[in-house]
mmCIF file of C-alpha atoms and ligand atoms in Angstrom:
data_model
loop_
_atom_site.group_PDB
_atom_site.id
_atom_site.type_symbol
_atom_site.label_atom_id
_atom_site.label_comp_id
_atom_site.label_asym_id
_atom_site.label_seq_id
_atom_site.Cartn_x
_atom_site.Cartn_y
_atom_site.Cartn_z
ATOM 1 C CA LYS D 1 0.034 -0.006 0.013
ATOM 2 C CA ARG D 2 2.786 2.277 1.004
ATOM 3 C CA ARG D 3 4.705 1.639 -2.142
ATOM 4 C CA ALA D 4 1.566 2.250 -4.259
ATOM 5 C CA ARG D 5 1.217 5.711 -2.598
ATOM 6 C CA MET D 6 4.844 6.508 -3.138
ATOM 7 C CA SER D 7 4.823 5.484 -6.822
ATOM 8 C CA SER D 8 1.785 7.562 -7.471
ATOM 9 C CA VAL D 9 3.631 10.538 -6.094
ATOM 10 C CA VAL D 10 6.554 9.852 -8.423
ATOM 11 C CA PHE D 11 4.315 9.204 -11.394
ATOM 12 C CA GLU D 12 2.004 12.206 -11.121
ATOM 13 C CA PRO D 13 4.158 14.951 -12.537
ATOM 14 C CA ALA D 14 4.950 12.793 -15.612
ATOM 15 C CA MET D 15 1.249 12.074 -16.192
ATOM 16 C CA LEU D 16 0.314 15.674 -15.782
ATOM 17 C CA GLU D 17 3.056 16.658 -18.237
ATOM 18 C CA ARG D 18 1.699 14.162 -20.703
ATOM 19 C CA LEU D 19 -1.872 15.472 -20.255
ATOM 20 C CA ARG D 20 -0.628 18.978 -20.892
ATOM 21 C CA GLU D 21 1.271 17.851 -23.998
ATOM 22 C CA VAL D 22 -1.810 16.069 -25.386
ATOM 23 C CA SER D 23 -3.890 19.165 -24.821
ATOM 24 C CA ARG D 24 -1.265 21.386 -26.488
ATOM 25 C CA LEU D 25 -1.035 18.903 -29.348
ATOM 26 C CA THR D 26 -4.858 18.888 -29.749
ATOM 27 C CA SER D 27 -5.071 22.663 -30.047
ATOM 28 C CA ASP D 28 -1.958 22.857 -32.344
ATOM 29 C CA LEU D 29 -3.575 20.191 -34.598
ATOM 30 C CA ARG D 30 -6.734 22.221 -34.883
ATOM 31 C CA GLN D 31 -4.728 25.264 -35.920
ATOM 32 C CA ALA D 32 -2.650 23.133 -38.267
ATOM 33 C CA LEU D 33 -5.781 22.154 -40.196
ATOM 34 C CA ASP D 34 -6.841 25.774 -40.546
ATOM 35 C CA GLN D 35 -3.280 26.887 -41.576
ATOM 36 C CA ASN D 36 -2.719 23.972 -44.087
ATOM 37 C CA GLN D 37 0.274 22.506 -42.338
ATOM 38 C CA PHE D 38 -0.438 18.913 -43.394
ATOM 39 C CA LEU D 39 1.258 17.227 -46.345
ATOM 40 C CA VAL D 40 0.717 13.912 -48.036
ATOM 41 C CA HIS D 41 3.701 11.721 -48.811
ATOM 42 C CA TYR D 42 3.467 8.701 -51.081
ATOM 43 C CA GLN D 43 5.173 5.354 -50.792
ATOM 44 C CA PRO D 44 5.371 2.998 -53.736
ATOM 45 C CA VAL D 45 3.597 -0.464 -53.660
ATOM 46 C CA VAL D 46 5.588 -2.549 -56.102
ATOM 47 C CA ASN D 47 4.729 -5.614 -58.201
ATOM 48 C CA MET D 48 7.215 -8.310 -57.205
ATOM 49 C CA ALA D 49 7.211 -9.847 -60.679
ATOM 50 C CA ASP D 50 8.721 -6.879 -62.440
ATOM 51 C CA GLY D 51 9.606 -4.425 -59.688
ATOM 52 C CA GLN D 52 7.325 -1.812 -61.216
ATOM 53 C CA ILE D 53 5.177 0.608 -59.147
ATOM 54 C CA SER D 54 1.691 -0.741 -59.069
ATOM 55 C CA GLY D 55 0.341 1.821 -56.642
ATOM 56 C CA LEU D 56 1.078 4.391 -54.059
ATOM 57 C CA GLU D 57 0.086 4.660 -50.362
ATOM 58 C CA ALA D 58 -0.810 8.164 -49.127
ATOM 59 C CA LEU D 59 0.715 8.818 -45.767
ATOM 60 C CA VAL D 60 -0.011 12.095 -43.942
ATOM 61 C CA ARG D 61 2.672 14.280 -42.352
ATOM 62 C CA TRP D 62 2.383 17.377 -40.223
ATOM 63 C CA GLN D 63 4.853 20.179 -41.113
ATOM 64 C CA SER D 64 4.656 22.074 -37.797
ATOM 65 C CA PRO D 65 6.406 25.522 -37.586
ATOM 66 C CA THR D 66 7.532 24.675 -34.046
ATOM 67 C CA ARG D 67 7.831 20.907 -34.017
ATOM 68 C CA GLY D 68 9.251 20.179 -37.503
ATOM 69 C CA LEU D 69 7.971 17.248 -39.565
ATOM 70 C CA VAL D 70 5.819 15.211 -37.250
ATOM 71 C CA PRO D 71 5.116 11.553 -38.049
ATOM 72 C CA PRO D 72 1.499 10.297 -37.953
ATOM 73 C CA ALA D 73 2.084 8.056 -34.944
ATOM 74 C CA MET D 74 2.539 11.286 -32.948
ATOM 75 C CA PHE D 75 -0.760 12.882 -33.941
ATOM 76 C CA ILE D 76 -3.205 10.395 -35.519
ATOM 77 C CA PRO D 77 -4.100 8.812 -32.149
ATOM 78 C CA ILE D 78 -4.731 12.284 -30.727
ATOM 79 C CA ALA D 79 -6.762 13.335 -33.821
ATOM 80 C CA GLU D 80 -8.753 10.078 -33.346
ATOM 81 C CA ASN D 81 -9.731 11.072 -29.840
ATOM 82 C CA SER D 82 -11.590 14.115 -31.185
ATOM 83 C CA ASP D 83 -13.512 14.981 -34.299
ATOM 84 C CA LEU D 84 -10.251 16.281 -35.784
ATOM 85 C CA ILE D 85 -9.714 12.915 -37.480
ATOM 86 C CA LEU D 86 -12.895 13.546 -39.567
ATOM 87 C CA ALA D 87 -11.610 16.796 -41.034
ATOM 88 C CA LEU D 88 -8.063 15.497 -41.389
ATOM 89 C CA GLY D 89 -9.108 12.214 -42.980
ATOM 90 C CA ASP D 90 -11.362 14.027 -45.403
ATOM 91 C CA TRP D 91 -8.540 16.408 -46.336
ATOM 92 C CA VAL D 92 -6.132 13.459 -46.958
ATOM 93 C CA LEU D 93 -8.733 11.686 -49.117
ATOM 94 C CA ARG D 94 -9.451 14.754 -51.249
ATOM 95 C CA THR D 95 -5.825 15.767 -51.542
ATOM 96 C CA ALA D 96 -4.576 12.278 -52.511
ATOM 97 C CA THR D 97 -7.381 11.620 -55.008
ATOM 98 C CA ARG D 98 -6.809 14.956 -56.579
ATOM 99 C CA ASP D 99 -3.012 14.423 -56.764
ATOM 100 C CA ILE D 100 -3.381 11.054 -58.418
ATOM 101 C CA ALA D 101 -6.232 11.970 -60.764
ATOM 102 C CA GLY D 102 -4.018 14.844 -61.975
ATOM 103 C CA ARG D 103 -1.604 12.444 -63.538
ATOM 104 C CA LEU D 104 -3.794 9.502 -64.328
ATOM 105 C CA ASP D 105 -2.935 9.583 -68.030
ATOM 106 C CA THR D 106 0.647 8.596 -67.225
ATOM 107 C CA LEU D 107 -0.089 5.775 -64.776
ATOM 108 C CA PRO D 108 -0.553 2.065 -65.478
ATOM 109 C CA ALA D 109 -4.113 0.903 -66.129
ATOM 110 C CA ASP D 110 -4.204 -1.108 -62.891
ATOM 111 C CA PHE D 111 -2.695 1.577 -60.759
ATOM 112 C CA GLU D 112 -4.081 1.858 -57.172
ATOM 113 C CA LEU D 113 -4.021 4.778 -54.764
ATOM 114 C CA HIS D 114 -4.163 3.517 -51.118
ATOM 115 C CA VAL D 115 -5.648 5.805 -48.468
ATOM 116 C CA ASN D 116 -5.774 5.007 -44.757
ATOM 117 C CA VAL D 117 -9.171 5.430 -43.111
ATOM 118 C CA SER D 118 -9.665 5.382 -39.415
ATOM 119 C CA ALA D 119 -12.593 3.816 -37.414
ATOM 120 C CA ARG D 120 -14.133 7.134 -36.572
ATOM 121 C CA GLN D 121 -14.374 8.083 -40.262
ATOM 122 C CA LEU D 122 -15.730 4.719 -41.306
ATOM 123 C CA ILE D 123 -18.662 4.744 -38.939
ATOM 124 C CA GLN D 124 -19.767 8.305 -39.744
ATOM 125 C CA SER D 125 -23.243 8.238 -41.299
ATOM 126 C CA ASP D 126 -21.990 10.551 -44.084
ATOM 127 C CA PHE D 127 -18.868 8.590 -44.825
ATOM 128 C CA ILE D 128 -20.125 7.250 -48.178
ATOM 129 C CA ALA D 129 -21.207 10.762 -49.219
ATOM 130 C CA THR D 130 -17.786 12.088 -48.287
ATOM 131 C CA LEU D 131 -16.119 9.336 -50.334
ATOM 132 C CA ARG D 132 -18.389 9.907 -53.358
ATOM 133 C CA HIS D 133 -17.746 13.582 -53.127
ATOM 134 C CA ALA D 134 -13.892 13.104 -53.133
ATOM 135 C CA LEU D 135 -14.199 10.921 -56.220
ATOM 136 C CA GLN D 136 -16.391 13.318 -58.049
ATOM 137 C CA GLU D 137 -14.453 16.418 -57.146
ATOM 138 C CA SER D 138 -11.102 14.792 -58.170
ATOM 139 C CA GLY D 139 -12.336 12.844 -61.152
ATOM 140 C CA LEU D 140 -10.473 9.780 -59.938
ATOM 141 C CA PRO D 141 -12.242 6.662 -61.250
ATOM 142 C CA PRO D 142 -13.269 4.557 -58.231
ATOM 143 C CA GLY D 143 -11.403 1.519 -59.425
ATOM 144 C CA HIS D 144 -8.124 3.261 -58.838
ATOM 145 C CA LEU D 145 -8.866 3.754 -55.118
ATOM 146 C CA THR D 146 -8.266 1.331 -52.267
ATOM 147 C CA LEU D 147 -9.182 2.250 -48.649
ATOM 148 C CA GLU D 148 -6.976 0.756 -45.970
ATOM 149 C CA LEU D 149 -8.589 -0.209 -42.644
ATOM 150 C CA THR D 150 -6.659 -1.826 -39.863
ATOM 151 C CA GLU D 151 -7.641 -5.359 -38.862
ATOM 152 C CA SER D 152 -8.394 -4.082 -35.318
ATOM 153 C CA VAL D 153 -10.813 -1.497 -36.606
ATOM 154 C CA LEU D 154 -12.757 -4.147 -38.547
ATOM 155 C CA ILE D 155 -13.104 -6.240 -35.411
ATOM 156 C CA GLU D 156 -13.977 -3.515 -32.972
ATOM 157 C CA GLN D 157 -16.700 -2.061 -35.123
ATOM 158 C CA GLY D 158 -18.463 -5.426 -35.489
ATOM 159 C CA GLY D 159 -21.652 -5.949 -37.454
ATOM 160 C CA GLN D 160 -22.303 -2.594 -39.107
ATOM 161 C CA THR D 161 -18.796 -2.754 -40.539
ATOM 162 C CA VAL D 162 -19.744 -5.443 -43.064
ATOM 163 C CA GLU D 163 -22.529 -3.313 -44.388
ATOM 164 C CA ARG D 164 -20.339 -0.229 -44.652
ATOM 165 C CA LEU D 165 -17.633 -2.220 -46.498
ATOM 166 C CA ARG D 166 -20.290 -3.393 -48.989
ATOM 167 C CA GLN D 167 -21.340 0.185 -49.582
ATOM 168 C CA ILE D 168 -17.754 1.147 -50.253
ATOM 169 C CA ARG D 169 -17.355 -1.658 -52.693
ATOM 170 C CA ASN D 170 -20.675 -0.844 -54.379
ATOM 171 C CA LEU D 171 -19.039 2.472 -55.379
ATOM 172 C CA GLY D 172 -16.294 0.473 -57.131
ATOM 173 C CA VAL D 173 -13.712 1.326 -54.438
ATOM 174 C CA LYS D 174 -11.559 -1.490 -53.064
ATOM 175 C CA ILE D 175 -10.700 -2.459 -49.496
ATOM 176 C CA ALA D 176 -7.460 -3.481 -47.916
ATOM 177 C CA ILE D 177 -6.981 -4.891 -44.448
ATOM 178 C CA ASP D 178 -3.957 -3.125 -43.047
ATOM 179 C CA ASP D 179 -1.454 -4.480 -40.430
ATOM 180 C CA PHE D 180 -2.842 -7.929 -40.937
ATOM 181 C CA GLY D 181 -1.856 -10.445 -38.335
ATOM 182 C CA THR D 182 -1.767 -8.074 -35.431
ATOM 183 C CA GLY D 183 -5.464 -7.739 -34.692
ATOM 184 C CA TYR D 184 -6.582 -11.144 -33.374
ATOM 185 C CA SER D 185 -9.459 -11.497 -35.894
ATOM 186 C CA SER D 186 -10.874 -14.981 -36.010
ATOM 187 C CA LEU D 187 -10.534 -16.636 -39.379
ATOM 188 C CA SER D 188 -14.248 -17.349 -39.476
ATOM 189 C CA TYR D 189 -15.009 -13.651 -39.050
ATOM 190 C CA LEU D 190 -12.495 -12.680 -41.730
ATOM 191 C CA GLY D 191 -14.353 -14.980 -44.111
ATOM 192 C CA THR D 192 -17.456 -12.860 -43.797
ATOM 193 C CA LEU D 193 -15.749 -9.539 -44.594
ATOM 194 C CA PRO D 194 -15.727 -8.189 -48.177
ATOM 195 C CA PHE D 195 -12.168 -7.103 -49.037
ATOM 196 C CA ASP D 196 -9.726 -7.126 -51.894
ATOM 197 C CA CYS D 197 -6.267 -6.929 -50.335
ATOM 198 C CA LEU D 198 -4.409 -8.161 -47.234
ATOM 199 C CA LYS D 199 -1.417 -6.129 -46.052
ATOM 200 C CA ILE D 200 0.972 -8.357 -44.075
ATOM 201 C CA ASP D 201 2.236 -6.471 -41.037
ATOM 202 C CA LYS D 202 5.849 -5.364 -40.998
ATOM 203 C CA SER D 203 6.497 -7.286 -37.715
ATOM 204 C CA PHE D 204 6.218 -10.624 -39.596
ATOM 205 C CA VAL D 205 8.242 -9.355 -42.551
ATOM 206 C CA ASP D 206 11.069 -8.236 -40.183
ATOM 207 C CA ASN D 207 12.108 -11.767 -39.262
ATOM 208 C CA ILE D 208 11.200 -13.556 -42.450
ATOM 209 C CA CYS D 209 14.858 -14.521 -43.068
ATOM 210 C CA VAL D 210 15.531 -15.651 -39.458
ATOM 211 C CA SER D 211 12.352 -16.923 -37.765
ATOM 212 C CA PRO D 212 10.737 -20.073 -38.933
ATOM 213 C CA GLN D 213 7.583 -19.133 -37.035
ATOM 214 C CA ASP D 214 7.193 -15.710 -38.674
ATOM 215 C CA THR D 215 7.912 -17.290 -42.080
ATOM 216 C CA ALA D 216 5.182 -19.832 -41.411
ATOM 217 C CA VAL D 217 2.729 -17.058 -40.545
ATOM 218 C CA VAL D 218 3.635 -15.205 -43.789
ATOM 219 C CA ALA D 219 3.301 -18.382 -45.831
ATOM 220 C CA ALA D 220 -0.137 -19.045 -44.251
ATOM 221 C CA VAL D 221 -1.345 -15.574 -44.970
ATOM 222 C CA LEU D 222 -0.143 -15.764 -48.588
ATOM 223 C CA HIS D 223 -1.971 -19.111 -48.871
ATOM 224 C CA MET D 224 -5.128 -17.640 -47.420
ATOM 225 C CA ALA D 225 -4.976 -14.576 -49.703
ATOM 226 C CA ARG D 226 -4.815 -16.857 -52.705
ATOM 227 C CA GLY D 227 -7.710 -18.862 -51.425
ATOM 228 C CA PHE D 228 -9.791 -15.714 -50.844
ATOM 229 C CA GLY D 229 -8.791 -14.434 -54.255
ATOM 230 C CA VAL D 230 -7.272 -11.226 -52.824
ATOM 231 C CA THR D 231 -3.968 -9.488 -53.353
ATOM 232 C CA ALA D 232 -1.253 -9.830 -50.623
ATOM 233 C CA VAL D 233 1.031 -6.922 -49.991
ATOM 234 C CA ALA D 234 4.084 -7.404 -47.623
ATOM 235 C CA GLU D 235 4.716 -4.238 -45.618
ATOM 236 C CA GLY D 236 8.008 -2.872 -44.337
ATOM 237 C CA VAL D 237 10.416 -4.711 -46.642
ATOM 238 C CA GLU D 238 13.855 -3.225 -45.781
ATOM 239 C CA THR D 239 16.405 -5.627 -47.305
ATOM 240 C CA GLU D 240 17.099 -7.372 -50.517
ATOM 241 C CA ASP D 241 17.063 -10.761 -48.696
ATOM 242 C CA GLN D 242 13.547 -10.120 -47.397
ATOM 243 C CA ALA D 243 12.403 -9.137 -50.841
ATOM 244 C CA ARG D 244 13.925 -12.269 -52.457
ATOM 245 C CA ARG D 245 12.433 -14.485 -49.755
ATOM 246 C CA LEU D 246 8.988 -13.062 -50.181
ATOM 247 C CA ARG D 247 9.224 -13.392 -53.987
ATOM 248 C CA GLU D 248 10.237 -17.043 -53.604
ATOM 249 C CA MET D 249 7.208 -17.543 -51.342
ATOM 250 C CA GLY D 250 4.880 -16.185 -54.061
ATOM 251 C CA CYS D 251 4.148 -12.808 -52.554
ATOM 252 C CA SER D 252 2.937 -10.709 -55.485
ATOM 253 C CA HIS D 253 3.261 -7.183 -54.007
ATOM 254 C CA ALA D 254 5.388 -5.418 -51.462
ATOM 255 C CA GLN D 255 6.121 -2.041 -49.900
ATOM 256 C CA GLY D 256 9.033 -0.847 -47.861
ATOM 257 C CA TYR D 257 12.191 1.207 -47.597
ATOM 258 C CA TRP D 258 13.978 -1.366 -49.858
ATOM 259 C CA PHE D 259 11.761 -0.245 -52.683
ATOM 260 C CA GLY D 260 11.125 3.317 -51.700
ATOM 261 C CA ARG D 261 10.411 5.519 -48.725
ATOM 262 C CA PRO D 262 7.369 7.778 -48.488
ATOM 263 C CA VAL D 263 8.200 10.963 -50.346
ATOM 264 C CA PRO D 264 6.350 13.949 -51.953
ATOM 265 C CA LEU D 265 4.560 12.917 -55.151
ATOM 266 C CA ALA D 266 7.047 14.927 -57.228
ATOM 267 C CA ASP D 267 9.897 12.737 -55.927
ATOM 268 C CA ILE D 268 8.440 9.449 -56.987
ATOM 269 C CA ARG D 269 10.598 7.836 -59.640
ATOM 270 C CA TRP D 270 8.302 6.442 -62.282
ATOM 271 C CA PRO D 271 9.473 3.910 -64.825
ATOM 272 C CA GLY D 272 11.062 5.496 -67.856
ATOM 273 C CA GLN D 273 11.920 8.676 -66.031
HETATM 274 P P1 LIG N 1 0.474 2.028 -42.139
HETATM 275 O O1 LIG N 1 -0.796 2.484 -42.835
HETATM 276 O O2 LIG N 1 0.676 0.642 -41.813
HETATM 277 O O3 LIG N 1 1.688 2.606 -42.982
HETATM 278 C C1 LIG N 1 2.933 2.012 -43.065
HETATM 279 C C2 LIG N 1 3.949 2.725 -42.172
HETATM 280 O O4 LIG N 1 5.133 2.044 -42.254
HETATM 281 C C3 LIG N 1 4.261 4.123 -42.631
HETATM 282 O O5 LIG N 1 4.568 4.839 -41.497
HETATM 283 C C4 LIG N 1 5.484 3.878 -43.522
HETATM 284 O O6 LIG N 1 6.330 5.061 -43.579
HETATM 285 C C5 LIG N 1 6.190 2.881 -42.658
HETATM 286 N N1 LIG N 1 7.082 2.038 -43.457
HETATM 287 C C6 LIG N 1 6.963 1.664 -44.769
HETATM 288 N N2 LIG N 1 7.967 0.914 -45.140
HETATM 289 C C7 LIG N 1 8.798 0.846 -44.057
HETATM 290 C C8 LIG N 1 10.060 0.118 -43.840
HETATM 291 O O7 LIG N 1 10.621 -0.563 -44.789
HETATM 292 N N3 LIG N 1 10.634 0.203 -42.613
HETATM 293 C C9 LIG N 1 9.971 1.002 -41.628
HETATM 294 N N4 LIG N 1 10.638 1.031 -40.375
HETATM 295 N N5 LIG N 1 8.844 1.623 -41.818
HETATM 296 C C10 LIG N 1 8.246 1.504 -43.042
HETATM 297 P P2 LIG N 1 3.995 6.316 -41.239
HETATM 298 O O8 LIG N 1 3.927 7.088 -42.479
HETATM 299 O O9 LIG N 1 4.828 6.908 -40.094
HETATM 300 O O10 LIG N 1 2.487 6.012 -40.791
HETATM 301 C C11 LIG N 1 2.235 5.301 -39.617
HETATM 302 C C12 LIG N 1 0.801 4.912 -39.516
HETATM 303 O O11 LIG N 1 0.021 6.135 -39.371
HETATM 304 C C13 LIG N 1 0.238 4.255 -40.765
HETATM 305 O O12 LIG N 1 0.584 2.904 -40.741
HETATM 306 C C14 LIG N 1 -1.288 4.558 -40.619
HETATM 307 O O13 LIG N 1 -1.798 3.592 -39.735
HETATM 308 C C15 LIG N 1 -1.242 5.880 -39.949
HETATM 309 N N6 LIG N 1 -1.552 6.912 -40.997
HETATM 310 C C16 LIG N 1 -0.728 7.541 -41.854
HETATM 311 N N7 LIG N 1 -1.391 8.365 -42.629
HETATM 312 C C17 LIG N 1 -2.715 8.340 -42.237
HETATM 313 C C18 LIG N 1 -3.933 8.930 -42.702
HETATM 314 O O14 LIG N 1 -4.011 9.712 -43.650
HETATM 315 N N8 LIG N 1 -5.067 8.593 -42.047
HETATM 316 C C19 LIG N 1 -5.112 7.668 -41.046
HETATM 317 N N9 LIG N 1 -6.296 7.384 -40.394
HETATM 318 N N10 LIG N 1 -3.987 7.057 -40.599
HETATM 319 C C20 LIG N 1 -2.784 7.381 -41.213
HETATM 320 MG MG1 LIG N 2 -1.719 1.772 -44.409
HETATM 321 MG MG1 LIG N 3 0.281 -1.180 -42.180
HETATM 322 MG MG1 LIG N 4 1.037 0.155 -39.544
#
């Protein structure tokens, strides 16, 4: 009991400081939206067969005048705790679709833009209207858009999720399950979800050359993706060995620093350029 009291005394200032930091971040984020401090970077998704870019994932960054370039892990969770994520998510969707629609004539016919969508956005009653609006405004044909939802989001949201995913697909937009393998979804539930792509979490890819267990998990996910008739994308490929191993295992698509880091659209090196 005594120790508990002492540790709470030691812990309190740090917790208070964290609370203050979160509240500063929240108000700074609100301002950041008004002042256009957000950017979208793009990371290539490559086809393992020929190494060509088959798509780009849009990844938001915050260019803060006081904090520098802030990675999403620092602010997305905070934005998700308020309605900020709705305005921010909408901004990313509109910006990315507009960016890509602008150069559609130079892209491969099967090119796909991937945009991350958070739970809060997905369950909004006007999400489908927002999505339709972004497509109309940008002129991006829906078949070129894939929305990424994390496995945990799909589990937590339960029943109404399936209906929402159907509505998204009815627009002709595809669905990817992000960070797959980290969300404890039961395989029977997974079978009921409509989706087009499985993204194998980086944590499994990391050890693919050293851990027989992780290799077995990746092999099982690749097998399952084939069975479901969906595309598998390995995330976070950092070395040539990992890329080779994944290719040998029949993984058709991959993403990671080995192929290209997230960069401004203008810095993407397209084939033939
Ligand atoms: P994610 O969607 O799983 O995106 C992949 C993350 O892994 C990105 O981090 C990317 O930069 C990083 N990554 C890619 N390849 C490698 C690699 O080879 N090595 C390493 N170490 N990392 C790699 P980032 O850009 O920091 O984004 C982190 C997460 O923030 C994303 O994970 C996504 O969940 C979230 N996020 C990013 N942009 C948005 C957005 O516009 N909306 C929402 N709701 N979430 C977003
Ligand atoms: Mg993603
Ligand atoms: Mg991921
Ligand atoms: Mg992730």
